[in-house]
Short mmCIF file of N, CA, C and O in Angstrom, two decimals:
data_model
loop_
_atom_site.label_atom_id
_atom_site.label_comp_id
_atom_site.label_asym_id
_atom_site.label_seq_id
_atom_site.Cartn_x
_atom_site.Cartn_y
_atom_site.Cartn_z
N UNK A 27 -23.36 -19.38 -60.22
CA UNK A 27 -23.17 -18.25 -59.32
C UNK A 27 -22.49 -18.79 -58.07
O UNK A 27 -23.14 -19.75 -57.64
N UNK A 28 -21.25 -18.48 -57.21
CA UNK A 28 -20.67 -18.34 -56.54
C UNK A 28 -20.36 -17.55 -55.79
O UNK A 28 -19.71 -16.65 -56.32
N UNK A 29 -20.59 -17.37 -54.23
CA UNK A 29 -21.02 -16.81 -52.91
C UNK A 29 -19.74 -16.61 -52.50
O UNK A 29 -19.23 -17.71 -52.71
N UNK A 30 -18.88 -15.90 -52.03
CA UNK A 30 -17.35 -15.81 -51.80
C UNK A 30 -17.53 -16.60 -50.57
O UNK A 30 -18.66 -16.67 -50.07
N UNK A 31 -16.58 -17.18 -50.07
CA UNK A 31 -16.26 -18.01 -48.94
C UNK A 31 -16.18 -16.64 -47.62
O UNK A 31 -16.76 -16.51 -46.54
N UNK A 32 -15.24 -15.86 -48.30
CA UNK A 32 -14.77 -15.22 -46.92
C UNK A 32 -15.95 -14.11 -46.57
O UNK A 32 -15.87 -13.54 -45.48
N UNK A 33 -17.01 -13.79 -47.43
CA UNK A 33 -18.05 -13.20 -46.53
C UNK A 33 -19.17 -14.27 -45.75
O UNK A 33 -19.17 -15.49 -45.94
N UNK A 34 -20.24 -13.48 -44.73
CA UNK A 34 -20.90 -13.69 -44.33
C UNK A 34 -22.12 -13.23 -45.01
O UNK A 34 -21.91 -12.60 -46.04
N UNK A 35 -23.69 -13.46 -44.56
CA UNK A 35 -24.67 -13.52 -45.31
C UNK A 35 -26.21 -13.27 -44.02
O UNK A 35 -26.39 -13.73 -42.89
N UNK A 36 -26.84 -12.57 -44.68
CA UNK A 36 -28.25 -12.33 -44.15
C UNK A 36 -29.21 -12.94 -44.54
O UNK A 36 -29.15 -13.21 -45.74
N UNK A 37 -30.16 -13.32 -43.97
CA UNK A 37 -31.03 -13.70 -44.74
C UNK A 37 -31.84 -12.53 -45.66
O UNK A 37 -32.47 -12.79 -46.69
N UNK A 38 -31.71 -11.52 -45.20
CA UNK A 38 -32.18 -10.31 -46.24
C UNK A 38 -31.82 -10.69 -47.34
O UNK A 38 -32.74 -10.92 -48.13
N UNK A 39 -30.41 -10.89 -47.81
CA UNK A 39 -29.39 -10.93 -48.79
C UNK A 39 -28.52 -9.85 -48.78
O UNK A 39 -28.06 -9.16 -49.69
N UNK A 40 -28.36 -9.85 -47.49
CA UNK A 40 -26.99 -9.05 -47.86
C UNK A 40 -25.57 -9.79 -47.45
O UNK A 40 -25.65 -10.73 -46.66
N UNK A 41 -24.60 -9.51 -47.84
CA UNK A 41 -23.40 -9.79 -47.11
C UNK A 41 -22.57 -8.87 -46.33
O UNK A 41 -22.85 -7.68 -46.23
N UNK A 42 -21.81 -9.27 -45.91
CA UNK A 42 -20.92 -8.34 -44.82
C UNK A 42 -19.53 -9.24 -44.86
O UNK A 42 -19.43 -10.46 -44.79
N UNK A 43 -18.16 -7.92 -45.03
CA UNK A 43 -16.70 -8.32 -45.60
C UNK A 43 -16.53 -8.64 -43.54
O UNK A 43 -17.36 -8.41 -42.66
N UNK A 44 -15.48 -9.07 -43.47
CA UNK A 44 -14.82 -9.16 -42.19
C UNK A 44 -14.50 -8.19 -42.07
O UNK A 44 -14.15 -7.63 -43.11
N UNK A 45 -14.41 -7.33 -40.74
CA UNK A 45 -13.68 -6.32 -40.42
C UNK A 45 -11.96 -6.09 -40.66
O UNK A 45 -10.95 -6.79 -40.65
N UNK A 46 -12.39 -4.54 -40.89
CA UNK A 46 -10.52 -4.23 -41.11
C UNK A 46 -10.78 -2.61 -40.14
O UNK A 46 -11.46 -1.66 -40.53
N UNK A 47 -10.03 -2.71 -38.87
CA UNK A 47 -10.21 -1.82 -37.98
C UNK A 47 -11.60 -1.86 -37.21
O UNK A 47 -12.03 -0.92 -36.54
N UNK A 48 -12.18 -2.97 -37.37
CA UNK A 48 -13.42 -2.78 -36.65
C UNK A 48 -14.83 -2.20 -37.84
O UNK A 48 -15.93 -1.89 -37.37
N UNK A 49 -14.60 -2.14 -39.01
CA UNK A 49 -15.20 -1.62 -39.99
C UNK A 49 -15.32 -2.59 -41.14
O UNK A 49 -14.28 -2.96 -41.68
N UNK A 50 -16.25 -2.96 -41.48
CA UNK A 50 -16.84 -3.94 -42.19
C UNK A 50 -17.52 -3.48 -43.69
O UNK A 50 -17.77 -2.27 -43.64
N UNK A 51 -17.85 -4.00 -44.83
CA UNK A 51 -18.26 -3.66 -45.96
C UNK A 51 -19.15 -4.25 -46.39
O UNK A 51 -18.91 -5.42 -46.68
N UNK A 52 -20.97 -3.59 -46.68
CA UNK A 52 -22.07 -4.36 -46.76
C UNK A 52 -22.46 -4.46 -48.41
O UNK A 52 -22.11 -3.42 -48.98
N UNK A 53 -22.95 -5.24 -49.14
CA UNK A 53 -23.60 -5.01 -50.42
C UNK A 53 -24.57 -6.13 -50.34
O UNK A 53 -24.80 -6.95 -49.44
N UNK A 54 -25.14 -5.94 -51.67
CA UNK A 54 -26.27 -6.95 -51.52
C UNK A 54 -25.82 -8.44 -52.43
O UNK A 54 -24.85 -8.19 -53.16
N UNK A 55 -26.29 -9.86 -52.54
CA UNK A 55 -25.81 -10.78 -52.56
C UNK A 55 -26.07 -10.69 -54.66
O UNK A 55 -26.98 -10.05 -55.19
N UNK A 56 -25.10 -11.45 -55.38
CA UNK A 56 -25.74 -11.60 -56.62
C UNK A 56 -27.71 -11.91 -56.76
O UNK A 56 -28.64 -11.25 -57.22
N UNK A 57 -27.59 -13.34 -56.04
CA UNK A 57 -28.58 -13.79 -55.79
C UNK A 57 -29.94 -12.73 -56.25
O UNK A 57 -30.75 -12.85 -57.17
N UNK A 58 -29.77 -11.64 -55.16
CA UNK A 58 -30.14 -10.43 -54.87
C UNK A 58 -30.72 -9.25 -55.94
O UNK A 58 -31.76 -8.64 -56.17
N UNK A 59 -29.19 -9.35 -56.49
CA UNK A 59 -29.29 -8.39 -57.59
C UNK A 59 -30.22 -9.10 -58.78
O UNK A 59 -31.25 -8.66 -59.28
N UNK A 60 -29.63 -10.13 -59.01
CA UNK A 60 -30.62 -10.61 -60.13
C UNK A 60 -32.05 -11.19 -59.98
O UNK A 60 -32.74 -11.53 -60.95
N UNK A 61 -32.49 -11.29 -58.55
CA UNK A 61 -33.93 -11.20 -58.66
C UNK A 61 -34.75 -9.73 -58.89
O UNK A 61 -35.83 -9.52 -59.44
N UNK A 62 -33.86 -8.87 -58.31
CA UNK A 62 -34.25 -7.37 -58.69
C UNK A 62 -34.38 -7.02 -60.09
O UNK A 62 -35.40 -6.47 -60.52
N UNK A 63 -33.31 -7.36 -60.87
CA UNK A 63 -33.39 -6.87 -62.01
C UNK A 63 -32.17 -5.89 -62.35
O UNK A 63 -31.07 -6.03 -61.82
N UNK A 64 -32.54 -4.65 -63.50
CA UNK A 64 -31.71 -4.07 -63.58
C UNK A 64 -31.71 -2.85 -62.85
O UNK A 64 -32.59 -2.06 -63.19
N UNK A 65 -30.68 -2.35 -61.57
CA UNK A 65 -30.66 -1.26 -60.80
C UNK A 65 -30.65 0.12 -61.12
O UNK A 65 -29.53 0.44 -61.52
N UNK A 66 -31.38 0.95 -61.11
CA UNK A 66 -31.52 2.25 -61.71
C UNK A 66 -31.50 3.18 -60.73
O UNK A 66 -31.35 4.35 -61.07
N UNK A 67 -31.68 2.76 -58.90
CA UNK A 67 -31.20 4.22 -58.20
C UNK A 67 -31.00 2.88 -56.77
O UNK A 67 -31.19 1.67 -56.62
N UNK A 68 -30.47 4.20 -55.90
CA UNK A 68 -29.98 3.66 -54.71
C UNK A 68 -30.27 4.27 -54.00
O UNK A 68 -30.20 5.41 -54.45
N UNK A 69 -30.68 4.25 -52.75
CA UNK A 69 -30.51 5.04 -51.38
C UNK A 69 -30.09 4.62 -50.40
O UNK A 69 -30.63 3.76 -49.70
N UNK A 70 -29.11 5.16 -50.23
CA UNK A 70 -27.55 4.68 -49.07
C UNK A 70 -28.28 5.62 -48.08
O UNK A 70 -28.98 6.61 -48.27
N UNK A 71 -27.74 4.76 -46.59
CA UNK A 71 -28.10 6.17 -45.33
C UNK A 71 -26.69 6.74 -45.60
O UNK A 71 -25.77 6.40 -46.34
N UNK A 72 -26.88 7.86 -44.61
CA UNK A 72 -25.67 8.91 -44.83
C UNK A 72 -24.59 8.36 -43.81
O UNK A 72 -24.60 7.56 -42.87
N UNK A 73 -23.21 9.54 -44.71
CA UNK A 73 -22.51 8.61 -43.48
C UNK A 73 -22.42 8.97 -41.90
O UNK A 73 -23.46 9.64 -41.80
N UNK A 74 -21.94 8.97 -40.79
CA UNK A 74 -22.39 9.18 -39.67
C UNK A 74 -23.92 8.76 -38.95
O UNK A 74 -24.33 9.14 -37.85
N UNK A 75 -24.58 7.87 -39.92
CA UNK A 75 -26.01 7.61 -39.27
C UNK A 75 -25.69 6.16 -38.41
O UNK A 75 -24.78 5.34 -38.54
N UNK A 76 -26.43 6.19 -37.79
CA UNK A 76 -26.52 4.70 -37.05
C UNK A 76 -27.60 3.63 -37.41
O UNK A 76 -28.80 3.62 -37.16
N UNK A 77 -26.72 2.59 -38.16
CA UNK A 77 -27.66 1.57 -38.33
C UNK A 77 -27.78 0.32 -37.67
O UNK A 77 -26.76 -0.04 -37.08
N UNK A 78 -28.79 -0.45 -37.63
CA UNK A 78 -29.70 -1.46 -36.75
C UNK A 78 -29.85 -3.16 -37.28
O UNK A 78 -30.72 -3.34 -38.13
N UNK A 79 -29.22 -4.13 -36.93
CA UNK A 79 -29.10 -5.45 -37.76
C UNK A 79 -30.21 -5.35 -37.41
O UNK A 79 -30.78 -5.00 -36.38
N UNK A 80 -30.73 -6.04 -39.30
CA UNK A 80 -32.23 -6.07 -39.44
C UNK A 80 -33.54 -5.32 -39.40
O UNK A 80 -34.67 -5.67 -39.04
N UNK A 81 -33.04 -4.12 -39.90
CA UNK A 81 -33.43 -2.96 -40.05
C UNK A 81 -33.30 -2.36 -41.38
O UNK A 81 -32.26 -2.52 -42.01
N UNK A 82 -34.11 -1.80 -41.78
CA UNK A 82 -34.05 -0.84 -43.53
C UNK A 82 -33.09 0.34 -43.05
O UNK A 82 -33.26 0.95 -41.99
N UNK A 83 -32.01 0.61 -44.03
CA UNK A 83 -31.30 1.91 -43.81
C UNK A 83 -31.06 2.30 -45.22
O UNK A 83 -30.16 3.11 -45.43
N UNK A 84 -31.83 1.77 -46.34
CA UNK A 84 -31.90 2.20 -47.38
C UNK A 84 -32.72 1.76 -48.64
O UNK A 84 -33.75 1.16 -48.34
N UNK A 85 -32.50 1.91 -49.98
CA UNK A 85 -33.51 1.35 -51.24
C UNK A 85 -32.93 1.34 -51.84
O UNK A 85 -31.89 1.99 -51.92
N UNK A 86 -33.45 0.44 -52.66
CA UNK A 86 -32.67 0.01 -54.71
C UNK A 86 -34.13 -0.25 -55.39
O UNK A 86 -34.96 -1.12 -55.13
N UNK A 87 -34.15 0.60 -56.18
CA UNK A 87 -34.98 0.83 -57.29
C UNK A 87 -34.49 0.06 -58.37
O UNK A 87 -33.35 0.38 -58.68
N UNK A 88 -35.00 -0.90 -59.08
CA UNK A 88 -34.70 -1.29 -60.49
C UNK A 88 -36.13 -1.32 -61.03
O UNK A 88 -37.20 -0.92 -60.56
N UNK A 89 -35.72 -2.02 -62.39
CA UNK A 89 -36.86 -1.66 -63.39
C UNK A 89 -38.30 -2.77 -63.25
O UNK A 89 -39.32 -2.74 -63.94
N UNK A 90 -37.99 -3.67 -62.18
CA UNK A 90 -38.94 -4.67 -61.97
C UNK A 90 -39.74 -3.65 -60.56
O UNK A 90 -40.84 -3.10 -60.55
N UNK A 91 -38.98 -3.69 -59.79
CA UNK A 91 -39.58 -3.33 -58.20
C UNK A 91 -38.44 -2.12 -57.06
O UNK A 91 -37.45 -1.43 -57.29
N UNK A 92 -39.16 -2.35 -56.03
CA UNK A 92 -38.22 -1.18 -55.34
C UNK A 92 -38.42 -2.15 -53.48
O UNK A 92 -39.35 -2.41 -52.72
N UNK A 93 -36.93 -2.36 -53.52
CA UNK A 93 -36.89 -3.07 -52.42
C UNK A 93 -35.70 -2.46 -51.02
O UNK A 93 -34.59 -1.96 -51.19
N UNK A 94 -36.23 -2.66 -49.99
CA UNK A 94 -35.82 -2.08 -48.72
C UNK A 94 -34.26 -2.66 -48.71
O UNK A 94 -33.94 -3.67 -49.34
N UNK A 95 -33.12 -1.66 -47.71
CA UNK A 95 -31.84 -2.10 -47.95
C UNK A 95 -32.07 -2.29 -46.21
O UNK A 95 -32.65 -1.61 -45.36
N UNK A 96 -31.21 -3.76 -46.18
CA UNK A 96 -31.29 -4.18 -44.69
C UNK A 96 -29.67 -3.89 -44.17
O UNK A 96 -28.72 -3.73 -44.93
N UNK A 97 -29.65 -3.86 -42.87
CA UNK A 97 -28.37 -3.78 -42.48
C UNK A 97 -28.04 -5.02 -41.89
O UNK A 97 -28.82 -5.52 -41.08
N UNK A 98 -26.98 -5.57 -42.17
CA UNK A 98 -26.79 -7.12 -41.50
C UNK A 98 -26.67 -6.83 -40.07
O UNK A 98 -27.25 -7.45 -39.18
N UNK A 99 -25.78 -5.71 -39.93
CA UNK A 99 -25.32 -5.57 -38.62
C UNK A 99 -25.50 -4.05 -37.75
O UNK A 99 -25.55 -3.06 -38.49
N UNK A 100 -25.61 -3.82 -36.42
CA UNK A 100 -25.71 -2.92 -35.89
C UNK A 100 -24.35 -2.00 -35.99
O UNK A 100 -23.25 -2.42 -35.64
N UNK A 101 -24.65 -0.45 -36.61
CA UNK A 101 -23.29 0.20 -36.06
C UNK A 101 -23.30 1.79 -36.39
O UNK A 101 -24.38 2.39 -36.33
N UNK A 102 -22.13 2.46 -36.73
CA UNK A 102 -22.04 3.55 -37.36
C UNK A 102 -21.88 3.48 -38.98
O UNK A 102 -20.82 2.97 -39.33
N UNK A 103 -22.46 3.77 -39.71
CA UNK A 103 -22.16 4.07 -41.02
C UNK A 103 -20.39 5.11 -41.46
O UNK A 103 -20.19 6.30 -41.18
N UNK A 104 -19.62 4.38 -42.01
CA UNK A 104 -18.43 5.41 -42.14
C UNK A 104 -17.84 5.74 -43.30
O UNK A 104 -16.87 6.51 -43.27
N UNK A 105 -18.48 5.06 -44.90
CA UNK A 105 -18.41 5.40 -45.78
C UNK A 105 -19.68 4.73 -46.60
O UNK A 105 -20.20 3.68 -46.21
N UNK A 106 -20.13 5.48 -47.80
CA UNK A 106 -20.85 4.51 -48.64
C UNK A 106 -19.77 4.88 -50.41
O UNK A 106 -18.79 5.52 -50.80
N UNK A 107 -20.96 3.83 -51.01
CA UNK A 107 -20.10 3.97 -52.28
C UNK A 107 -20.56 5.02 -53.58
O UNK A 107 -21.18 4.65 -54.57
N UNK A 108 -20.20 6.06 -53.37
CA UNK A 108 -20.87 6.95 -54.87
C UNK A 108 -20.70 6.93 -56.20
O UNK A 108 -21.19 7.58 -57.12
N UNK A 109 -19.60 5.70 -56.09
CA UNK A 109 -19.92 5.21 -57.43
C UNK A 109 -20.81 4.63 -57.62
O UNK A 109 -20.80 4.46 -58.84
N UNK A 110 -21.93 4.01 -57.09
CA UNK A 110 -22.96 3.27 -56.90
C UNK A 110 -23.79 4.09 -57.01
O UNK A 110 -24.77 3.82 -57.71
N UNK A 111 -23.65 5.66 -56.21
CA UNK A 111 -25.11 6.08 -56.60
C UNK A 111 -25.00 6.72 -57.46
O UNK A 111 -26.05 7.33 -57.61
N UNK A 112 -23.90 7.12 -58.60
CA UNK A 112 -23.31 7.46 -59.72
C UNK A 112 -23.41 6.50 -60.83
O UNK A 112 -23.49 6.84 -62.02
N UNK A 113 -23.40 5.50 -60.46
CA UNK A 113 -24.31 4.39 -61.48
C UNK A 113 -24.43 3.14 -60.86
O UNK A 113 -23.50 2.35 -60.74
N UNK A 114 -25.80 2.94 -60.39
CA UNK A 114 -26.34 1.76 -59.75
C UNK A 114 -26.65 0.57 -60.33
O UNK A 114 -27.47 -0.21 -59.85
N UNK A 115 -25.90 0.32 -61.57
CA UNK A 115 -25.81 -0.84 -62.23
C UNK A 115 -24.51 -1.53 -61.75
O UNK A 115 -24.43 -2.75 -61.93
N UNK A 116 -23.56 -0.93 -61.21
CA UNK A 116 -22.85 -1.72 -60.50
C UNK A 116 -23.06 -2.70 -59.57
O UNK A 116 -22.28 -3.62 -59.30
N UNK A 117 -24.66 -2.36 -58.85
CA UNK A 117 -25.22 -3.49 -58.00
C UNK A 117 -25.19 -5.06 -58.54
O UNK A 117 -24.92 -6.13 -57.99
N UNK A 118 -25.63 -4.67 -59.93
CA UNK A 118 -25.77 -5.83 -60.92
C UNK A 118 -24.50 -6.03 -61.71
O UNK A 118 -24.37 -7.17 -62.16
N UNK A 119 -23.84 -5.45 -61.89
CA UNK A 119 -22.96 -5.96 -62.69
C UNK A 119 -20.99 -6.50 -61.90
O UNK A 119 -20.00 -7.02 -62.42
N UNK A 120 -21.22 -6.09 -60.80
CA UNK A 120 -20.26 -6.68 -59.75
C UNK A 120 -20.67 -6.41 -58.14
O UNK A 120 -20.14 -5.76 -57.23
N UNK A 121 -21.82 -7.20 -58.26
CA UNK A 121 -22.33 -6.85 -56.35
C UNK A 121 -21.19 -7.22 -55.46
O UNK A 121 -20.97 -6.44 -54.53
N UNK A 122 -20.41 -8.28 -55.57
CA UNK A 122 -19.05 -8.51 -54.68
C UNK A 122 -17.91 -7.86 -54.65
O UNK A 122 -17.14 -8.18 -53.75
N UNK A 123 -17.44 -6.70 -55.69
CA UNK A 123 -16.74 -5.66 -55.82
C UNK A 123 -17.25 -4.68 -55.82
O UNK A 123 -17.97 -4.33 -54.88
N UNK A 124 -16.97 -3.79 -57.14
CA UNK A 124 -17.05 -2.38 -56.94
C UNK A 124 -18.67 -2.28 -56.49
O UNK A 124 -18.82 -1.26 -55.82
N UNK A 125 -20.07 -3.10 -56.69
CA UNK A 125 -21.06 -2.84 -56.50
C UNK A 125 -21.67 -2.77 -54.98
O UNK A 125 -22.86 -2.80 -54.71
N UNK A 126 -20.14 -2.63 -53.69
CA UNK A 126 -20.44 -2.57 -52.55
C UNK A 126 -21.59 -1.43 -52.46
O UNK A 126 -22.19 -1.01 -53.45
N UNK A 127 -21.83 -0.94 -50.99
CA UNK A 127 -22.71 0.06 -50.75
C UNK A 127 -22.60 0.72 -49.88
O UNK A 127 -22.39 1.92 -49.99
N UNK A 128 -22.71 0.02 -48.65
CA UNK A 128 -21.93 1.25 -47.54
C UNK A 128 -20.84 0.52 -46.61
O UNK A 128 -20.60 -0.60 -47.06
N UNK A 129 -20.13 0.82 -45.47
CA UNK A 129 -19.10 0.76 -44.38
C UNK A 129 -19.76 1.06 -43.13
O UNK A 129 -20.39 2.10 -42.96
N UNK A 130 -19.62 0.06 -42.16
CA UNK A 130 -19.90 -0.09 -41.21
C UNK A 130 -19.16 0.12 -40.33
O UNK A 130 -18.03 -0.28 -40.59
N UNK A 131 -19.27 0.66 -39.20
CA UNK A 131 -17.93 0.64 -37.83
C UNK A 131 -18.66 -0.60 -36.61
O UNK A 131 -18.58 -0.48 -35.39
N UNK A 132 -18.90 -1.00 -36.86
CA UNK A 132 -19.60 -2.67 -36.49
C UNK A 132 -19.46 -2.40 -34.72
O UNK A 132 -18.40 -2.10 -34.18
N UNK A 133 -21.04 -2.64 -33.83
CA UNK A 133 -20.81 -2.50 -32.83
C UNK A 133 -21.45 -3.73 -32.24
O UNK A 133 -21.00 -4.42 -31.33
N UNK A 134 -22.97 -3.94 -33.12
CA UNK A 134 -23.15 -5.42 -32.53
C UNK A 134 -23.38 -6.06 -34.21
O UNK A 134 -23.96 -5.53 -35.15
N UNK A 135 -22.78 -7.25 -34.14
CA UNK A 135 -23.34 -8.61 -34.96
C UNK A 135 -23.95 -9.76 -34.55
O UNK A 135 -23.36 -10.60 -33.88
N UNK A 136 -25.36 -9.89 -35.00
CA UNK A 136 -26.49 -10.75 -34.46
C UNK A 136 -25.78 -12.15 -34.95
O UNK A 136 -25.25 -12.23 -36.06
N UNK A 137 -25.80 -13.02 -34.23
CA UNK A 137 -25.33 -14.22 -34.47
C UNK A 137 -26.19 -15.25 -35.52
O UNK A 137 -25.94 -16.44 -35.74
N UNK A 138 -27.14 -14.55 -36.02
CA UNK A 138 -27.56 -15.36 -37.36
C UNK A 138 -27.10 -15.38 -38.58
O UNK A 138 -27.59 -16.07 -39.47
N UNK A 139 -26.24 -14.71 -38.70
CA UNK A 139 -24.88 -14.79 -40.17
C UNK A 139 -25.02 -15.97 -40.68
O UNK A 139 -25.21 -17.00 -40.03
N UNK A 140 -24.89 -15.86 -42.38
CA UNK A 140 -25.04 -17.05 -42.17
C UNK A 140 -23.38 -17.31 -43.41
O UNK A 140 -22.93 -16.51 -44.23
N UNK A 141 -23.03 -18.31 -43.16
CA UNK A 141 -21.30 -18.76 -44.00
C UNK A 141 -22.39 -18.66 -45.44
O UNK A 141 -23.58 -18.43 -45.63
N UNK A 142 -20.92 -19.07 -46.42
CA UNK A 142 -21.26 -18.82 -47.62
C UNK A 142 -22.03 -20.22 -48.21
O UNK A 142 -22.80 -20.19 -49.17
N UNK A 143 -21.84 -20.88 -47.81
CA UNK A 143 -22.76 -22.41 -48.00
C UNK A 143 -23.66 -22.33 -47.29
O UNK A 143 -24.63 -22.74 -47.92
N UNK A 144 -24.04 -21.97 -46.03
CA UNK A 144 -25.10 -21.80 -45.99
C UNK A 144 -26.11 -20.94 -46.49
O UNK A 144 -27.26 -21.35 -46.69
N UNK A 145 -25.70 -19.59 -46.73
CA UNK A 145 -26.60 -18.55 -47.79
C UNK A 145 -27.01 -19.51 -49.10
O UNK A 145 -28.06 -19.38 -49.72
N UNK A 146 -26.00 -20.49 -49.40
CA UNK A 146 -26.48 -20.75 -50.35
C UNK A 146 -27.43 -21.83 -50.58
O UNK A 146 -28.20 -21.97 -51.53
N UNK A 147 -27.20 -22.73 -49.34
CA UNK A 147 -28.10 -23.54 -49.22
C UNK A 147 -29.80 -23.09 -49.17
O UNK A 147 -30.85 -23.66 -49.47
N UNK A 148 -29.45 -21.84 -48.65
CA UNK A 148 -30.71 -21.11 -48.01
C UNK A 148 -31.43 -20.59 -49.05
O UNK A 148 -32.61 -20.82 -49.32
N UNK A 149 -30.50 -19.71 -49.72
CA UNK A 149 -30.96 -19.09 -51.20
C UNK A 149 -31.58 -19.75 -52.73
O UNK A 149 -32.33 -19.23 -53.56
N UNK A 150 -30.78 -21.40 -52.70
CA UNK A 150 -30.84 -22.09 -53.60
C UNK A 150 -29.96 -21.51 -54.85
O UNK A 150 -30.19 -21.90 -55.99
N UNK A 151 -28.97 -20.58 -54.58
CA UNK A 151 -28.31 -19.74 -55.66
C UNK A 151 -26.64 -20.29 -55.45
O UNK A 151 -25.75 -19.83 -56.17
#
């Protein structure tokens, strides 16, 4: 398993794309997905809500457990992905592509990010 270089990383497990316009792209890490299991629902916040680094702004249900969705970073929500909540096996079956989740308009980023070697150091994944 391989952590893309060009994202950043939570210790939640999530990642976050670099901004394009100030708007950033969150999903959760492989790592992530496959300790969950297989994904069977999602709950994205809506778009226009304001979310909080390090904060729950949503859920993923799979067939093992049901775990809180963290936000890496503080901001506006400005898209999520409905193909995801149209079939949430995309979490698992490409969390670094199409299995994104929501769009951020990024206002603060907590400086505990962590690079892709370090998630992984951290993760052991």
């Amino acid at each position: 398993m391989s952590n893309p270089q060009q994202l950043r990383y939570s210790k939640e497990h999530e990642w976050l794309s670099g901004a394009e316009d100030g708007v950033s792209t969150v999903g959760i890490t492989e790592h992530a997905a496959n300790a969950l299991g297989d994904v069977v629902y999602v709950q994205l916040p809506d778009v226009g809500a304001t979310v909080t680094a390090g904060e729950t702004c949503g859920e993923l249900e799979s067939t093992k457990s049901v775990s809180d969705l963290y936000s890496p970073v503080s901001g506006e929500v400005t898209e999520v992905n409905e193909d995801v909540s149209n079939d949430p096996s995309l979490v698992n079956s490409a969390p670094f592509e199409g299995g994104w989740l929501f769009k951020v308009r990024v206002a603060d980023e907590p400086g505990d990010l962590l690079s892709a070697d370090e998630y992984t150091a951290f993760s052991g994944s």
